[in-house]
mmCIF file of C-alpha atoms in Angstrom:
data_model
loop_
_atom_site.group_PDB
_atom_site.id
_atom_site.type_symbol
_atom_site.label_atom_id
_atom_site.label_comp_id
_atom_site.label_asym_id
_atom_site.label_seq_id
_atom_site.Cartn_x
_atom_site.Cartn_y
_atom_site.Cartn_z
ATOM 1 C CA MET A 1 -29.424 8.506 15.769
ATOM 2 C CA LYS A 2 -26.068 7.547 17.312
ATOM 3 C CA PRO A 3 -23.419 6.051 15.012
ATOM 4 C CA THR A 4 -22.715 2.374 15.545
ATOM 5 C CA ILE A 5 -19.316 1.690 17.069
ATOM 6 C CA GLN A 6 -17.589 -0.990 15.020
ATOM 7 C CA PRO A 7 -15.003 -3.323 16.541
ATOM 8 C CA VAL A 8 -11.436 -2.531 15.550
ATOM 9 C CA GLN A 9 -9.999 -5.092 13.143
ATOM 10 C CA LYS A 10 -6.988 -6.916 14.544
ATOM 11 C CA ARG A 11 -3.678 -5.589 13.257
ATOM 12 C CA PHE A 12 -0.959 -8.101 12.485
ATOM 13 C CA ILE A 13 2.453 -7.122 13.787
ATOM 14 C CA SER A 14 4.106 -8.929 10.873
ATOM 15 C CA LEU A 15 2.401 -6.581 8.387
ATOM 16 C CA ASP A 16 3.119 -3.375 10.296
ATOM 17 C CA LEU A 17 6.729 -4.404 10.927
ATOM 18 C CA ALA A 18 7.151 -5.244 7.239
ATOM 19 C CA ARG A 19 5.669 -1.885 6.226
ATOM 20 C CA GLY A 20 8.008 -0.059 8.589
ATOM 21 C CA PHE A 21 11.125 -1.730 7.177
ATOM 22 C CA MET A 22 9.736 -1.422 3.668
ATOM 23 C CA LEU A 23 9.757 2.363 4.027
ATOM 24 C CA LEU A 24 13.501 2.203 4.676
ATOM 25 C CA LEU A 25 14.152 0.057 1.601
ATOM 26 C CA VAL A 26 12.004 2.280 -0.629
ATOM 27 C CA ALA A 27 13.762 5.401 0.646
ATOM 28 C CA LEU A 28 17.170 3.824 -0.027
ATOM 29 C CA ALA A 29 16.070 2.875 -3.552
ATOM 30 C CA HIS A 30 14.773 6.377 -4.282
ATOM 31 C CA ALA A 31 17.837 8.049 -2.776
ATOM 32 C CA SER A 32 20.058 6.512 -5.454
ATOM 33 C CA LEU A 33 18.013 8.302 -8.124
ATOM 34 C CA PHE A 34 19.131 11.601 -6.568
ATOM 35 C CA LEU A 35 22.724 10.367 -6.269
ATOM 36 C CA GLY A 36 23.415 9.875 -9.965
ATOM 37 C CA SER A 37 21.746 6.570 -10.775
ATOM 38 C CA SER A 38 20.271 6.062 -14.229
ATOM 39 C CA LEU A 39 17.599 3.503 -14.982
ATOM 40 C CA LEU A 40 20.169 0.944 -16.047
ATOM 41 C CA SER A 41 23.356 1.828 -14.155
ATOM 42 C CA ARG A 42 24.540 2.728 -10.674
ATOM 43 C CA PRO A 43 26.018 6.018 -9.403
ATOM 44 C CA GLU A 44 29.765 6.352 -9.747
ATOM 45 C CA SER A 45 31.671 4.966 -6.761
ATOM 46 C CA LEU A 46 33.930 7.507 -5.028
ATOM 47 C CA ASN A 47 35.469 4.930 -2.683
ATOM 48 C CA VAL A 48 35.251 1.292 -1.645
ATOM 49 C CA TYR A 49 32.280 2.040 0.620
ATOM 50 C CA ASP A 50 30.328 3.341 -2.363
ATOM 51 C CA THR A 51 31.198 0.214 -4.341
ATOM 52 C CA VAL A 52 29.937 -2.060 -1.567
ATOM 53 C CA THR A 53 26.774 0.054 -1.210
ATOM 54 C CA ASN A 54 26.112 -0.094 -4.948
ATOM 55 C CA PHE A 55 26.310 -3.887 -4.917
ATOM 56 C CA LEU A 56 24.108 -4.129 -1.828
ATOM 57 C CA SER A 57 21.564 -1.910 -3.546
ATOM 58 C CA VAL A 58 21.396 -4.083 -6.658
ATOM 59 C CA PHE A 59 21.173 -7.343 -4.714
ATOM 60 C CA PHE A 60 18.790 -6.360 -1.924
ATOM 61 C CA VAL A 61 17.020 -3.058 -2.634
ATOM 62 C CA ASP A 62 16.527 -2.094 -6.287
ATOM 63 C CA ASN A 63 13.385 -3.654 -7.800
ATOM 64 C CA ARG A 64 12.919 -5.564 -4.555
ATOM 65 C CA ALA A 65 11.658 -2.871 -2.180
ATOM 66 C CA ARG A 66 8.962 -1.868 -4.664
ATOM 67 C CA ALA A 67 7.892 -5.497 -5.072
ATOM 68 C CA MET A 68 7.441 -5.930 -1.314
ATOM 69 C CA PHE A 69 5.614 -2.585 -1.125
ATOM 70 C CA ALA A 70 3.205 -3.759 -3.843
ATOM 71 C CA LEU A 71 2.652 -7.165 -2.270
ATOM 72 C CA LEU A 72 1.825 -5.600 1.108
ATOM 73 C CA PHE A 73 -0.514 -3.173 -0.653
ATOM 74 C CA GLY A 74 -2.388 -6.073 -2.271
ATOM 75 C CA TYR A 75 -2.520 -7.961 1.023
ATOM 76 C CA GLY A 76 -3.959 -4.927 2.775
ATOM 77 C CA LEU A 77 -6.727 -4.683 0.191
ATOM 78 C CA THR A 78 -7.962 -8.159 1.133
ATOM 79 C CA LEU A 79 -8.144 -7.111 4.781
ATOM 80 C CA ILE A 80 -10.296 -4.148 3.804
ATOM 81 C CA VAL A 81 -12.673 -6.355 1.830
ATOM 82 C CA ARG A 82 -12.807 -8.911 4.635
ATOM 83 C CA SER A 83 -13.676 -6.142 7.095
ATOM 84 C CA TYR A 84 -16.595 -5.037 4.922
ATOM 85 C CA MET A 85 -17.859 -8.585 4.629
ATOM 86 C CA LYS A 86 -17.669 -9.158 8.396
ATOM 87 C CA ARG A 87 -19.827 -6.092 8.915
ATOM 88 C CA ASN A 88 -22.386 -7.424 6.399
ATOM 89 C CA LYS A 89 -21.818 -4.461 4.110
ATOM 90 C CA ASP A 90 -23.004 -4.609 0.520
ATOM 91 C CA ILE A 91 -20.358 -5.587 -2.019
ATOM 92 C CA LYS A 92 -21.199 -2.398 -3.904
ATOM 93 C CA ASP A 93 -20.123 -0.394 -0.858
ATOM 94 C CA ALA A 94 -16.816 -2.224 -0.723
ATOM 95 C CA LYS A 95 -16.190 -1.733 -4.433
ATOM 96 C CA SER A 96 -17.095 1.954 -4.239
ATOM 97 C CA SER A 97 -14.668 2.391 -1.356
ATOM 98 C CA LEU A 98 -11.885 0.624 -3.256
ATOM 99 C CA TYR A 99 -12.426 2.712 -6.381
ATOM 100 C CA ARG A 100 -12.347 5.875 -4.274
ATOM 101 C CA ARG A 101 -9.122 4.603 -2.736
ATOM 102 C CA ALA A 102 -7.673 4.117 -6.215
ATOM 103 C CA TRP A 103 -8.587 7.605 -7.421
ATOM 104 C CA TYR A 104 -7.314 9.260 -4.255
ATOM 105 C CA LEU A 105 -4.053 7.335 -4.568
ATOM 106 C CA ILE A 106 -3.735 8.775 -8.058
ATOM 107 C CA LEU A 107 -4.503 12.253 -6.680
ATOM 108 C CA PHE A 108 -1.977 11.922 -3.846
ATOM 109 C CA GLY A 109 0.534 10.559 -6.362
ATOM 110 C CA PHE A 110 -0.074 13.606 -8.552
ATOM 111 C CA ILE A 111 0.573 15.945 -5.630
ATOM 112 C CA LEU A 112 3.729 14.058 -4.631
ATOM 113 C CA SER A 113 5.278 13.677 -8.084
ATOM 114 C CA VAL A 114 4.117 16.872 -9.806
ATOM 115 C CA LEU A 115 3.807 19.515 -7.097
ATOM 116 C CA ILE A 116 6.328 18.212 -4.564
ATOM 117 C CA GLY A 117 8.705 16.492 -6.983
ATOM 118 C CA GLY A 118 9.053 13.140 -5.217
ATOM 119 C CA LYS A 119 9.650 9.702 -6.689
ATOM 120 C CA ASP A 120 6.063 8.526 -6.711
ATOM 121 C CA ILE A 121 4.583 5.041 -6.684
ATOM 122 C CA LEU A 122 1.152 5.925 -5.271
ATOM 123 C CA ALA A 123 -0.431 6.807 -8.613
ATOM 124 C CA ILE A 124 0.884 3.584 -10.151
ATOM 125 C CA TYR A 125 -0.724 1.591 -7.338
ATOM 126 C CA GLY A 126 -3.909 3.569 -7.834
ATOM 127 C CA THR A 127 -4.098 2.652 -11.512
ATOM 128 C CA ALA A 128 -3.269 -0.973 -10.659
ATOM 129 C CA LEU A 129 -6.168 -1.025 -8.190
ATOM 130 C CA LEU A 130 -8.536 0.357 -10.820
ATOM 131 C CA LEU A 131 -7.567 -2.496 -13.127
ATOM 132 C CA SER A 132 -7.533 -5.310 -10.563
ATOM 133 C CA CYS A 133 -10.279 -4.359 -8.096
ATOM 134 C CA TRP A 134 -12.664 -6.990 -9.503
ATOM 135 C CA LEU A 135 -10.234 -9.769 -8.566
ATOM 136 C CA LEU A 136 -10.663 -8.975 -4.880
ATOM 137 C CA PHE A 137 -14.128 -10.500 -5.136
ATOM 138 C CA LYS A 138 -13.076 -13.606 -7.055
ATOM 139 C CA SER A 139 -11.711 -16.917 -5.766
ATOM 140 C CA ASP A 140 -8.053 -17.399 -4.956
ATOM 141 C CA LYS A 141 -7.861 -19.805 -7.927
ATOM 142 C CA THR A 142 -8.996 -17.047 -10.290
ATOM 143 C CA VAL A 143 -6.404 -14.696 -8.793
ATOM 144 C CA LEU A 144 -3.705 -17.350 -9.214
ATOM 145 C CA LYS A 145 -4.637 -17.855 -12.877
ATOM 146 C CA SER A 146 -4.455 -14.084 -13.367
ATOM 147 C CA ILE A 147 -0.986 -14.024 -11.803
ATOM 148 C CA ILE A 148 0.209 -16.747 -14.177
ATOM 149 C CA ILE A 149 -1.233 -15.034 -17.267
ATOM 150 C CA LEU A 150 0.148 -11.630 -16.270
ATOM 151 C CA SER A 151 3.564 -13.100 -15.443
ATOM 152 C CA LEU A 152 3.760 -14.833 -18.831
ATOM 153 C CA SER A 153 2.865 -11.534 -20.486
ATOM 154 C CA TYR A 154 5.678 -9.751 -18.672
ATOM 155 C CA ILE A 155 8.159 -12.420 -19.764
ATOM 156 C CA VAL A 156 7.619 -11.007 -23.253
ATOM 157 C CA ILE A 157 6.985 -7.339 -22.390
ATOM 158 C CA LEU A 158 9.863 -6.609 -20.010
ATOM 159 C CA PRO A 159 12.808 -7.712 -22.215
ATOM 160 C CA LEU A 160 11.361 -5.894 -25.221
ATOM 161 C CA ALA A 161 10.547 -2.717 -23.312
ATOM 162 C CA TRP A 162 13.844 -2.497 -21.460
ATOM 163 C CA SER A 163 15.939 -3.414 -24.496
ATOM 164 C CA ALA A 164 14.259 -0.534 -26.316
ATOM 165 C CA MET A 165 15.021 1.696 -23.322
ATOM 166 C CA ALA A 166 18.654 0.544 -23.354
ATOM 167 C CA TYR A 167 19.028 1.287 -27.082
ATOM 168 C CA ALA A 168 17.513 4.730 -26.533
ATOM 169 C CA GLN A 169 19.818 5.426 -23.599
ATOM 170 C CA PHE A 170 22.858 4.293 -25.583
ATOM 171 C CA ASN A 171 21.794 6.818 -28.215
ATOM 172 C CA GLY A 172 21.720 9.653 -25.714
ATOM 173 C CA ALA A 173 18.120 9.695 -24.484
ATOM 174 C CA GLU A 174 17.576 10.689 -20.846
ATOM 175 C CA PHE A 175 14.760 8.926 -19.010
ATOM 176 C CA ILE A 176 15.729 10.399 -15.670
ATOM 177 C CA PRO A 177 15.901 14.029 -16.762
ATOM 178 C CA ALA A 178 18.783 16.289 -15.912
ATOM 179 C CA ALA A 179 18.339 18.870 -13.190
ATOM 180 C CA HIS A 180 15.687 21.436 -14.029
ATOM 181 C CA SER A 181 16.652 25.097 -13.861
ATOM 182 C CA GLY A 182 13.738 25.945 -11.588
ATOM 183 C CA TYR A 183 10.672 24.694 -9.776
ATOM 184 C CA PHE A 184 8.206 25.816 -12.461
ATOM 185 C CA GLU A 185 10.116 23.983 -15.188
ATOM 186 C CA LYS A 186 10.163 20.811 -13.097
ATOM 187 C CA VAL A 187 6.447 21.024 -12.306
ATOM 188 C CA THR A 188 5.635 21.560 -15.981
ATOM 189 C CA ALA A 189 7.708 18.543 -17.058
ATOM 190 C CA GLN A 190 6.199 16.309 -14.367
ATOM 191 C CA PHE A 191 2.691 17.527 -15.157
ATOM 192 C CA MET A 192 3.071 16.689 -18.855
ATOM 193 C CA GLN A 193 4.390 13.229 -17.983
ATOM 194 C CA PHE A 194 1.433 12.634 -15.674
ATOM 195 C CA LEU A 195 -1.081 14.093 -18.129
ATOM 196 C CA THR A 196 0.095 11.840 -20.964
ATOM 197 C CA GLY A 197 -0.670 8.725 -18.930
ATOM 198 C CA GLY A 198 2.529 8.186 -16.971
ATOM 199 C CA PRO A 199 0.917 6.148 -14.153
ATOM 200 C CA PHE A 200 -0.728 3.821 -16.712
ATOM 201 C CA ILE A 201 2.243 3.594 -19.097
ATOM 202 C CA ALA A 202 4.482 2.687 -16.148
ATOM 203 C CA HIS A 203 2.802 -0.725 -15.982
ATOM 204 C CA PHE A 204 4.526 -1.701 -19.244
ATOM 205 C CA LEU A 205 7.890 -1.113 -17.556
ATOM 206 C CA LEU A 206 7.220 -2.021 -13.921
ATOM 207 C CA PRO A 207 5.493 -5.336 -13.089
ATOM 208 C CA VAL A 208 3.961 -4.022 -9.866
ATOM 209 C CA SER A 209 0.598 -5.542 -10.804
ATOM 210 C CA VAL A 210 2.057 -9.028 -10.449
ATOM 211 C CA SER A 211 3.212 -8.293 -6.904
ATOM 212 C CA ILE A 212 -0.136 -6.700 -6.027
ATOM 213 C CA LEU A 213 -1.991 -9.777 -7.282
ATOM 214 C CA MET A 214 0.405 -11.994 -5.324
ATOM 215 C CA GLY A 215 -0.472 -9.945 -2.254
ATOM 216 C CA ILE A 216 -4.185 -10.393 -2.975
ATOM 217 C CA TRP A 217 -3.715 -14.156 -3.384
ATOM 218 C CA ALA A 218 -1.679 -14.348 -0.161
ATOM 219 C CA GLY A 219 -4.309 -12.257 1.622
ATOM 220 C CA LYS A 220 -7.106 -14.564 0.530
ATOM 221 C CA LYS A 221 -5.059 -17.442 1.930
ATOM 222 C CA GLY A 222 -4.250 -15.501 5.118
ATOM 223 C CA LEU A 223 -0.563 -16.348 4.755
ATOM 224 C CA LEU A 224 0.674 -13.377 6.797
ATOM 225 C CA ASN A 225 -2.048 -13.611 9.449
ATOM 226 C CA GLU A 226 0.384 -15.136 11.970
ATOM 227 C CA LYS A 227 -1.086 -18.636 11.882
ATOM 228 C CA SER A 228 1.147 -21.567 12.809
ATOM 229 C CA GLU A 229 -0.048 -23.642 9.854
ATOM 230 C CA ASN A 230 1.540 -21.117 7.451
ATOM 231 C CA LYS A 231 5.021 -21.462 8.931
ATOM 232 C CA ARG A 232 6.235 -24.227 6.623
ATOM 233 C CA PHE A 233 5.011 -22.466 3.482
ATOM 234 C CA LEU A 234 6.532 -19.149 4.547
ATOM 235 C CA LYS A 235 9.924 -20.766 5.201
ATOM 236 C CA LYS A 236 9.954 -22.231 1.707
ATOM 237 C CA ALA A 237 8.775 -18.940 0.208
ATOM 238 C CA ALA A 238 11.500 -17.002 2.038
ATOM 239 C CA VAL A 239 14.324 -19.324 0.984
ATOM 240 C CA LEU A 240 13.156 -19.752 -2.598
ATOM 241 C CA GLY A 241 12.260 -16.095 -3.056
ATOM 242 C CA LEU A 242 15.585 -14.776 -1.781
ATOM 243 C CA THR A 243 17.576 -17.378 -3.722
ATOM 244 C CA ILE A 244 15.865 -16.448 -7.003
ATOM 245 C CA SER A 245 16.272 -12.758 -6.186
ATOM 246 C CA ILE A 246 20.007 -12.959 -5.455
ATOM 247 C CA VAL A 247 20.869 -15.194 -8.415
ATOM 248 C CA GLY A 248 18.763 -13.057 -10.744
ATOM 249 C CA ALA A 249 20.571 -9.908 -9.610
ATOM 250 C CA VAL A 250 24.068 -11.128 -10.549
ATOM 251 C CA PRO A 251 24.100 -10.119 -14.266
ATOM 252 C CA HIS A 252 22.747 -6.621 -13.610
ATOM 253 C CA ALA A 253 25.058 -6.161 -10.609
ATOM 254 C CA LEU A 254 28.070 -6.887 -12.812
ATOM 255 C CA TYR A 255 26.914 -4.627 -15.645
ATOM 256 C CA SER A 256 25.570 -1.716 -13.622
ATOM 257 C CA ASN A 257 28.809 -1.532 -11.618
ATOM 258 C CA GLN A 258 30.917 -1.433 -14.808
ATOM 259 C CA MET A 259 32.467 -4.867 -14.306
ATOM 260 C CA ILE A 260 31.317 -6.148 -17.697
ATOM 261 C CA GLU A 261 30.201 -4.563 -20.964
ATOM 262 C CA LEU A 262 27.080 -5.638 -22.813
ATOM 263 C CA ALA A 263 25.248 -4.765 -26.014
ATOM 264 C CA PRO A 264 22.034 -2.779 -25.501
ATOM 265 C CA ALA A 265 19.803 -5.804 -26.093
ATOM 266 C CA PHE A 266 21.560 -7.738 -23.338
ATOM 267 C CA VAL A 267 21.525 -4.708 -21.038
ATOM 268 C CA GLY A 268 17.748 -4.619 -21.359
ATOM 269 C CA LEU A 269 17.534 -8.391 -20.864
ATOM 270 C CA THR A 270 19.660 -8.391 -17.704
ATOM 271 C CA PHE A 271 17.606 -5.528 -16.270
ATOM 272 C CA ALA A 272 14.366 -7.335 -17.123
ATOM 273 C CA ILE A 273 15.693 -10.433 -15.329
ATOM 274 C CA HIS A 274 16.679 -8.283 -12.374
ATOM 275 C CA MET A 275 13.204 -6.765 -12.224
ATOM 276 C CA ALA A 276 11.373 -10.081 -12.658
ATOM 277 C CA THR A 277 13.411 -11.877 -9.998
ATOM 278 C CA GLY A 278 12.846 -8.884 -7.726
ATOM 279 C CA ILE A 279 9.206 -9.964 -7.537
ATOM 280 C CA ALA A 280 10.405 -13.178 -5.881
ATOM 281 C CA GLY A 281 12.667 -11.126 -3.625
ATOM 282 C CA GLY A 282 9.780 -8.947 -2.469
ATOM 283 C CA ALA A 283 7.731 -12.050 -1.726
ATOM 284 C CA GLY A 284 10.679 -13.533 0.177
ATOM 285 C CA TYR A 285 10.989 -10.416 2.325
ATOM 286 C CA ALA A 286 7.272 -10.496 3.120
ATOM 287 C CA ALA A 287 7.542 -14.180 4.061
ATOM 288 C CA ILE A 288 10.391 -13.420 6.476
ATOM 289 C CA PHE A 289 8.246 -10.889 8.305
ATOM 290 C CA GLY A 290 5.404 -13.388 8.296
ATOM 291 C CA LEU A 291 7.726 -15.736 10.198
ATOM 292 C CA ILE A 292 9.002 -13.064 12.582
ATOM 293 C CA GLY A 293 5.607 -11.636 13.550
ATOM 294 C CA PRO A 294 4.245 -14.575 15.615
ATOM 295 C CA LYS A 295 7.452 -14.662 17.689
ATOM 296 C CA LEU A 296 7.066 -11.067 18.856
ATOM 297 C CA THR A 297 4.592 -11.741 21.644
ATOM 298 C CA LYS A 298 6.246 -9.046 23.804
ATOM 299 C CA PRO A 299 7.559 -6.394 21.384
ATOM 300 C CA ASN A 300 10.468 -4.270 22.650
ATOM 301 C CA LEU A 301 10.826 -0.527 22.101
ATOM 302 C CA ALA A 302 12.479 -0.867 18.689
ATOM 303 C CA VAL A 303 9.793 -3.221 17.359
ATOM 304 C CA THR A 304 7.021 -1.026 18.738
ATOM 305 C CA ALA A 305 8.545 2.046 17.115
ATOM 306 C CA ILE A 306 8.945 0.394 13.706
ATOM 307 C CA THR A 307 5.431 -1.061 13.781
ATOM 308 C CA SER A 308 4.182 2.419 14.696
ATOM 309 C CA LEU A 309 5.809 3.583 11.472
ATOM 310 C CA GLY A 310 4.171 0.754 9.540
ATOM 311 C CA LYS A 311 0.740 1.764 10.831
ATOM 312 C CA ARG A 312 1.287 5.219 9.332
ATOM 313 C CA SER A 313 2.991 4.154 6.112
ATOM 314 C CA LEU A 314 1.304 6.675 3.799
ATOM 315 C CA THR A 315 2.253 9.637 5.986
ATOM 316 C CA PHE A 316 5.855 8.591 6.334
ATOM 317 C CA PHE A 317 6.321 7.424 2.767
ATOM 318 C CA ILE A 318 5.531 11.000 1.754
ATOM 319 C CA PHE A 319 7.601 12.385 4.657
ATOM 320 C CA ASN A 320 10.637 10.382 3.509
ATOM 321 C CA GLU A 321 10.195 11.549 -0.078
ATOM 322 C CA ILE A 322 9.981 15.195 0.994
ATOM 323 C CA MET A 323 13.101 14.860 3.144
ATOM 324 C CA LEU A 324 15.009 13.274 0.246
ATOM 325 C CA ILE A 325 14.005 16.229 -1.925
ATOM 326 C CA VAL A 326 15.022 18.763 0.732
ATOM 327 C CA PHE A 327 18.483 17.294 1.207
ATOM 328 C CA LEU A 328 19.349 15.782 -2.185
ATOM 329 C CA SER A 329 17.486 17.699 -4.912
ATOM 330 C CA PRO A 330 19.404 20.252 -7.052
ATOM 331 C CA LEU A 331 16.577 22.711 -6.317
ATOM 332 C CA THR A 332 17.275 22.641 -2.553
ATOM 333 C CA PHE A 333 20.456 21.641 -0.662
ATOM 334 C CA ASN A 334 21.787 19.691 -3.667
ATOM 335 C CA LEU A 335 23.631 17.105 -1.571
ATOM 336 C CA GLY A 336 22.816 14.528 -4.237
ATOM 337 C CA ASN A 337 25.617 15.977 -6.375
ATOM 338 C CA GLN A 338 28.074 16.042 -3.487
ATOM 339 C CA LEU A 339 27.569 12.759 -1.639
ATOM 340 C CA GLY A 340 28.578 9.277 -2.683
ATOM 341 C CA MET A 341 26.271 6.285 -2.378
ATOM 342 C CA ALA A 342 27.428 5.275 1.098
ATOM 343 C CA ALA A 343 27.036 8.784 2.525
ATOM 344 C CA GLY A 344 23.706 9.184 0.736
ATOM 345 C CA TRP A 345 22.457 5.952 2.276
ATOM 346 C CA GLY A 346 23.675 7.127 5.678
ATOM 347 C CA LEU A 347 21.651 10.313 5.308
ATOM 348 C CA THR A 348 18.621 8.314 4.153
ATOM 349 C CA PHE A 349 18.907 6.008 7.155
ATOM 350 C CA CYS A 350 18.877 9.072 9.435
ATOM 351 C CA ILE A 351 15.745 10.337 7.676
ATOM 352 C CA TRP A 352 14.102 6.952 8.255
ATOM 353 C CA LEU A 353 15.140 6.963 11.933
ATOM 354 C CA THR A 354 13.567 10.401 12.281
ATOM 355 C CA ALA A 355 10.368 8.998 10.779
ATOM 356 C CA VAL A 356 10.499 6.094 13.255
ATOM 357 C CA GLY A 357 10.818 8.536 16.154
ATOM 358 C CA LEU A 358 7.942 10.700 14.948
ATOM 359 C CA ALA A 359 5.732 7.657 14.370
ATOM 360 C CA TYR A 360 6.467 6.339 17.848
ATOM 361 C CA TRP A 361 5.547 9.725 19.341
ATOM 362 C CA LEU A 362 2.250 9.638 17.435
ATOM 363 C CA GLU A 363 1.682 6.121 18.777
ATOM 364 C CA THR A 364 2.193 7.294 22.355
ATOM 365 C CA GLN A 365 -0.313 10.074 21.702
ATOM 366 C CA GLN A 366 -2.718 7.561 20.088
ATOM 367 C CA LYS A 367 -2.863 9.641 16.918
ATOM 368 C CA ASN A 368 -2.930 8.535 13.286
ATOM 369 C CA GLY A 369 -0.471 9.845 10.762
ATOM 370 C CA PRO A 370 -1.926 13.146 9.487
ATOM 371 C CA ILE A 371 -1.901 12.127 5.823
ATOM 372 C CA ASP A 372 -3.303 8.676 6.654
ATOM 373 C CA HIS A 373 -6.080 10.413 8.581
ATOM 374 C CA ILE A 374 -6.961 12.693 5.648
ATOM 375 C CA PHE A 375 -6.806 9.793 3.207
ATOM 376 C CA ARG A 376 -9.181 7.642 5.284
ATOM 377 C CA LYS A 377 -11.594 10.539 5.710
ATOM 378 C CA LEU A 378 -11.708 10.966 1.937
ATOM 379 C CA VAL A 379 -12.024 7.254 1.169
ATOM 380 C CA TYR A 380 -14.447 6.139 3.865
ATOM 381 C CA ARG A 381 -16.303 9.437 4.348
ATOM 382 C CA LYS A 382 -18.273 8.582 7.474
ATOM 383 C CA SER A 383 -16.795 5.362 8.775
ATOM 384 C CA SER A 384 -13.712 3.235 8.341
ATOM 385 C CA PRO A 385 -13.423 -0.561 8.347
ATOM 386 C CA HIS A 386 -10.270 -0.139 10.414
ATOM 387 C CA ALA A 387 -8.082 -2.130 8.067
ATOM 388 C CA SER A 388 -5.231 -1.092 5.863
#
């Protein structure tokens, strides 16, 4: 019996373009962790360029890139579900596929964070999907109520959690551990963190679930599906989201760049505000790409290359993380201890450009990203709904 050929689900250029740029922002955010950043402060500035870069990072990258990443992840989940429904697949099949996706994200996150040593977010998204999968099959009103309840919970959780972290850090605790003496020591430490529930515990410190649910709500509404009727809403979302994000970043920008001194409780509060307003920033970024997408009726080479990267986001997220390790980790070239923020960002931008070039080559060859291909084979087994 011949397999049925399913029609390919339409890809939205706004989503792929957003994913491509998102990979740059995430790489820039993760690079600072190799360059001397702690959870609550910025790397030391060696010159005026480093100072400017540190402020740019706080205002436009830190806790904002992750929020956009999570929102796009949630939006993509709705496209997967919609694809199953269009093909008259049983809801049980869709749920089984989503749960497999969650567990394989956790597995890939384990490989990245424990064995490779990267700054992982995949396992955290996997655990978030396990907890929120049921909402993909509920109404947008139910999802919106869940967003409100979860957001109110984080208003209490984040200040308490990060104030406790600030007190601990003031007392000498290290939450970003010092350089390990060898690979085995690092793997052991990362394994123990993962084994003791790191990807689940992270949800008490990082409100990624809110952004994922916002992405699910937006996906149910089709807000990034390049429809003209969404233009007015997206403009408001972009302006409001970025305004909240920038204003909310001011206190942490001043503290983390040593311009003001604060007691630990206020350090935790300013960081919690920075993180919470970053959710609005991530939504604002996504809205901007939702506005840009419909205008790109004839994409040029640069747009095509970046969207090619966005189509292969899993492959090149991991590629970027590996390259950051190779160049910046103390266990390899150790440039993280030699470069300032500006130079580190320059190196990271070159890594991203390399990823763009490789993705464009794969596009010309009509090939998927190798890790994306493996992941889809594992999740969908025999057939794919052609949505991500």
